[in-house]
Short mmCIF file of C-alpha atoms in Angstrom, two decimals:
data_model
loop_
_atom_site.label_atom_id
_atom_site.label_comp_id
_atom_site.label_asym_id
_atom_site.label_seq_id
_atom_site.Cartn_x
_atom_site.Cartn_y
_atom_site.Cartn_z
CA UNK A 1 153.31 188.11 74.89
CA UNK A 2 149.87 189.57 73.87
CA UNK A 3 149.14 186.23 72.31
CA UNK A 4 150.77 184.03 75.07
CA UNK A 5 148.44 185.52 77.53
CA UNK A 6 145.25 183.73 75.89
CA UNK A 7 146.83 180.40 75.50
CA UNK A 8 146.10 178.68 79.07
CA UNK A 9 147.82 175.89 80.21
CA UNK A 10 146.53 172.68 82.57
CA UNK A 11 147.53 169.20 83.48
CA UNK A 12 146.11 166.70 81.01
CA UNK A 13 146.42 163.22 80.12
CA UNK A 14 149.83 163.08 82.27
CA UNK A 15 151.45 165.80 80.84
CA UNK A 16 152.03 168.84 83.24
CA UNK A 17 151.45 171.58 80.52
CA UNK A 18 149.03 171.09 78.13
CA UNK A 19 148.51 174.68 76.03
CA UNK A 20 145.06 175.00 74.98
CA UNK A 21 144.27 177.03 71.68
CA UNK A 22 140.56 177.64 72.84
CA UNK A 23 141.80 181.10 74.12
CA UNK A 24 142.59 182.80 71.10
CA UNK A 25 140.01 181.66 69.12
CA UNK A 26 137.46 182.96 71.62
CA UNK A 27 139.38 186.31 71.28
CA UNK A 28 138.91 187.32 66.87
CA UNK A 29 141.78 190.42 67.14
CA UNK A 30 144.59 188.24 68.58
CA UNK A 31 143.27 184.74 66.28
CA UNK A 32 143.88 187.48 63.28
CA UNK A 33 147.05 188.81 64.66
CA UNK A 34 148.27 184.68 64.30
CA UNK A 35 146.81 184.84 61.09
CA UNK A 36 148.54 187.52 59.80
CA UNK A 37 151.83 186.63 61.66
CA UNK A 38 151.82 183.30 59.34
CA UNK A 39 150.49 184.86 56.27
CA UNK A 40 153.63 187.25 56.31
CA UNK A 41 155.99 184.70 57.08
CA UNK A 42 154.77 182.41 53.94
CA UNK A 43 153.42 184.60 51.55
CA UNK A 44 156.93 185.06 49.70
CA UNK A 45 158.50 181.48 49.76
CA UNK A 46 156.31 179.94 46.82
CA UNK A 47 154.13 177.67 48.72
CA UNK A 48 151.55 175.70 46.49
CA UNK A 49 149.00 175.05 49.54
CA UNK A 50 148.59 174.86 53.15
CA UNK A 51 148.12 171.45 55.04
CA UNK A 52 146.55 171.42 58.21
CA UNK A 53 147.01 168.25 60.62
CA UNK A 54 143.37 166.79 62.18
CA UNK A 55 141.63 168.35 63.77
CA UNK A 56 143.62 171.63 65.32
CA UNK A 57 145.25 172.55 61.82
CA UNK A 58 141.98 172.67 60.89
CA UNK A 59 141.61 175.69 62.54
CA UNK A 60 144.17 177.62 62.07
CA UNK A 61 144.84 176.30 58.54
CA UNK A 62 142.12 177.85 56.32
CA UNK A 63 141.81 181.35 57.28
CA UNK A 64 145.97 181.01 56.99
CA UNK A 65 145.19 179.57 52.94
CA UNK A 66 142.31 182.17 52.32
CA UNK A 67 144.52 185.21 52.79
CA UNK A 68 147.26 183.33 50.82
CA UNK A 69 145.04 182.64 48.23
CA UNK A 70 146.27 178.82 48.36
CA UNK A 71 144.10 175.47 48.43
CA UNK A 72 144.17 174.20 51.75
CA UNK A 73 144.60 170.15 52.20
CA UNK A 74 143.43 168.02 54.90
CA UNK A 75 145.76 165.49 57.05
CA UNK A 76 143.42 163.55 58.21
CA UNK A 77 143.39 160.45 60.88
CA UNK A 78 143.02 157.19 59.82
CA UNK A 79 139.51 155.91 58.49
CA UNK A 80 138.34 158.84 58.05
CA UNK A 81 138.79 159.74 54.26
CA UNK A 82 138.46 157.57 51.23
CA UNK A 83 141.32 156.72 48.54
CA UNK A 84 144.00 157.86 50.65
CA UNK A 85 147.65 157.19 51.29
CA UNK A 86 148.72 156.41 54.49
CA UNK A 87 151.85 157.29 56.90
CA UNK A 88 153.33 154.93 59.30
CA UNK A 89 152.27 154.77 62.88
CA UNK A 90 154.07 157.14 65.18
CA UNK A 91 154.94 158.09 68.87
CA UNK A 92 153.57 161.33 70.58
CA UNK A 93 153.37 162.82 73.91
CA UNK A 94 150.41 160.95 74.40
CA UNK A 95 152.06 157.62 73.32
CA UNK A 96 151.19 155.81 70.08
CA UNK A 97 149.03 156.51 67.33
CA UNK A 98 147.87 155.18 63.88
CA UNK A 99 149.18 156.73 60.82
CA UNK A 100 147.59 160.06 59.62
CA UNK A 101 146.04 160.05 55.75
CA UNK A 102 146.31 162.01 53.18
CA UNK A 103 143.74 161.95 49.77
CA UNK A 104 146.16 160.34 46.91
CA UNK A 105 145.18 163.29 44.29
CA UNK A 106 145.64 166.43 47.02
CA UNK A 107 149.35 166.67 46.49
CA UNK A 108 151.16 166.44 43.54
CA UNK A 109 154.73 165.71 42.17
CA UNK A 110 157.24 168.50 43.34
CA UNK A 111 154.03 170.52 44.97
CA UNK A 112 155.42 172.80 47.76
CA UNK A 113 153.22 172.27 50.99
CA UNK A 114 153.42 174.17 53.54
CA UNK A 115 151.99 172.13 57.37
CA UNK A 116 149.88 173.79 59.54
CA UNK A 117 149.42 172.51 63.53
CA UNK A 118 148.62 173.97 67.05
CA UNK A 119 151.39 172.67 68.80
CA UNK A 120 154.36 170.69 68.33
CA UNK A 121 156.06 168.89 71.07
CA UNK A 122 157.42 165.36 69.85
CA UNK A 123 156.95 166.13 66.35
CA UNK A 124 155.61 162.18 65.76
CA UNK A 125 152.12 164.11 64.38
CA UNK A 126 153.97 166.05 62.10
CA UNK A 127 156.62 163.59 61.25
CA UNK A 128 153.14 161.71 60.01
CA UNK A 129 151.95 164.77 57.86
CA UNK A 130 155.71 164.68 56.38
CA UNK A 131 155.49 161.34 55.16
CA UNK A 132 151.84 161.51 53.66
CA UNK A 133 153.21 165.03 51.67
CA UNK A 134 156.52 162.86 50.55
CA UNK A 135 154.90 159.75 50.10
CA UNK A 136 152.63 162.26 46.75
CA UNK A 137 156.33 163.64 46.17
CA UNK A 138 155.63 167.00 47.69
CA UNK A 139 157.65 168.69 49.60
CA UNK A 140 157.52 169.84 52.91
CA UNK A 141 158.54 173.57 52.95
CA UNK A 142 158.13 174.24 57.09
CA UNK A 143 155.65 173.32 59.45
CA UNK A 144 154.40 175.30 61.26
CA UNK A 145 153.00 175.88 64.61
CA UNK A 146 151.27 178.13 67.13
CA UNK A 147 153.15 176.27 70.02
CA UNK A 148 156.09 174.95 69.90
CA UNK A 149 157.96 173.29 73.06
CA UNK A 150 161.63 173.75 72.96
CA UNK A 151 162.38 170.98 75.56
CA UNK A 152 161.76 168.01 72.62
CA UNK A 153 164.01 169.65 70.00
CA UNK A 154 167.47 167.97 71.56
CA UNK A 155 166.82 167.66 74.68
CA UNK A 156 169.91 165.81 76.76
CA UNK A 157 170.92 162.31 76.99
CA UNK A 158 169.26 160.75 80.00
CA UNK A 159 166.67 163.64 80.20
CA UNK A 160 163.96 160.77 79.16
CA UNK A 161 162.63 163.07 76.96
CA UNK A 162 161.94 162.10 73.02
CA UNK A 163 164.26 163.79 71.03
CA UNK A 164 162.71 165.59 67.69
CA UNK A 165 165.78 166.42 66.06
CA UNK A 166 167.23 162.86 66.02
CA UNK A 167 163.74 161.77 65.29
CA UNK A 168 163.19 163.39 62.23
CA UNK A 169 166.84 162.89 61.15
CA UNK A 170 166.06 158.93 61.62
CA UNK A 171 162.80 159.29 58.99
CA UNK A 172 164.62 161.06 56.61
CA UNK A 173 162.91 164.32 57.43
CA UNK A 174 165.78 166.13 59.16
CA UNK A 175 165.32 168.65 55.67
CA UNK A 176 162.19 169.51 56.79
CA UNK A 177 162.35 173.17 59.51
CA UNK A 178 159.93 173.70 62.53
CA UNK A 179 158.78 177.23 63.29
CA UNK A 180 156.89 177.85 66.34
CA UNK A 181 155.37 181.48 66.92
CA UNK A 182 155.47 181.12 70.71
CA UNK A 183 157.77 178.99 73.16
CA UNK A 184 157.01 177.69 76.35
CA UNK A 185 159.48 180.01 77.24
CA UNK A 186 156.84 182.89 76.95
CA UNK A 187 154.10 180.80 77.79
CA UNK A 188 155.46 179.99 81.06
#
């Protein structure tokens, strides 16, 4: 609750509640208290390195690698890395988007990644960073998120709503588990 009392929320872009990150990193003892929440979650479960989705896992993803001792890797948006691999377009909450990319040499064969984001809500973004990892033969240990909202996982039939479960299932990545720290739940 400490932390869900620095992560705002506002309308944006159509959606009712979109949860800003900006207040945490403006306040250093809670961004650490994330930190160390996710380095004590991972640091037992023989990841190889941390992969942080453009441009929030960014953020959160290095200082997450640092104390794990672990390379971090970028997943970056299209065009904007050479001699990369890239995933398939996918859906979000914001509609459409171009495939994410991933450098051809940052993953190896049977490398266990672990997926660093802000905020999951679809899960099209990270279904992206999934395929770049698989598409190097990695695998995808979790991903991981500050946010996560509950309302995509299986939401009902006739709800409108995408459904990430069946989603991921459909791409093959229905393997691959979601942690969020902090629900909308708390947030709200």
């Amino acid at each position: 609750r400490e932390i869900a009392k620095v992560i705002p929320y506002f309308p944006f872009k159509g959606i009712p509640r979109f949860y800003d990150i900006a207040g945490f990193l403006s306040k250093p003892e809670v961004f650490q208290k994330i930190v160390d929440v996710f380095v004590e979650r991972y640091r037992g479960i023989g990841i190889d390195a941390v992969a942080g989705m453009d441009a929030r896992g960014f953020v959160l993803g290095p200082p997450i690698a640092l104390a794990l001792k672990k390379p971090f890797i970028m997943i970056r948006k299209k065009g904007k890395m050479p001699n990369c691999i890239e995933s398939d377009s996918y859906e979000c909450e914001y509609g459409k988007r171009s495939g994410m990319c991933l450098q051809r040499d940052a993953v190896k064969k049977g490398d266990r990644i672990l997926i660093i984001d802000d905020l999951v809500a679809t899960g099209g973004t990270l279904s992206a960073g999934i395929q770049c990892v698989k598409m190097l033969e990695g695998i995808v240990v979790e991903c991981a998120c500050v946010v996560e909202l509950k309302m995509f996982i299986d939401p009902p039939e006739g709800s409108g709503l995408p459904n990430r479960t069946k989603m991921f299932e459909e791409c093959g990545m229905g393997d691959v588990p979601v942690w969020g720290l902090i629900s909308e739940d708390i947030l709200t």
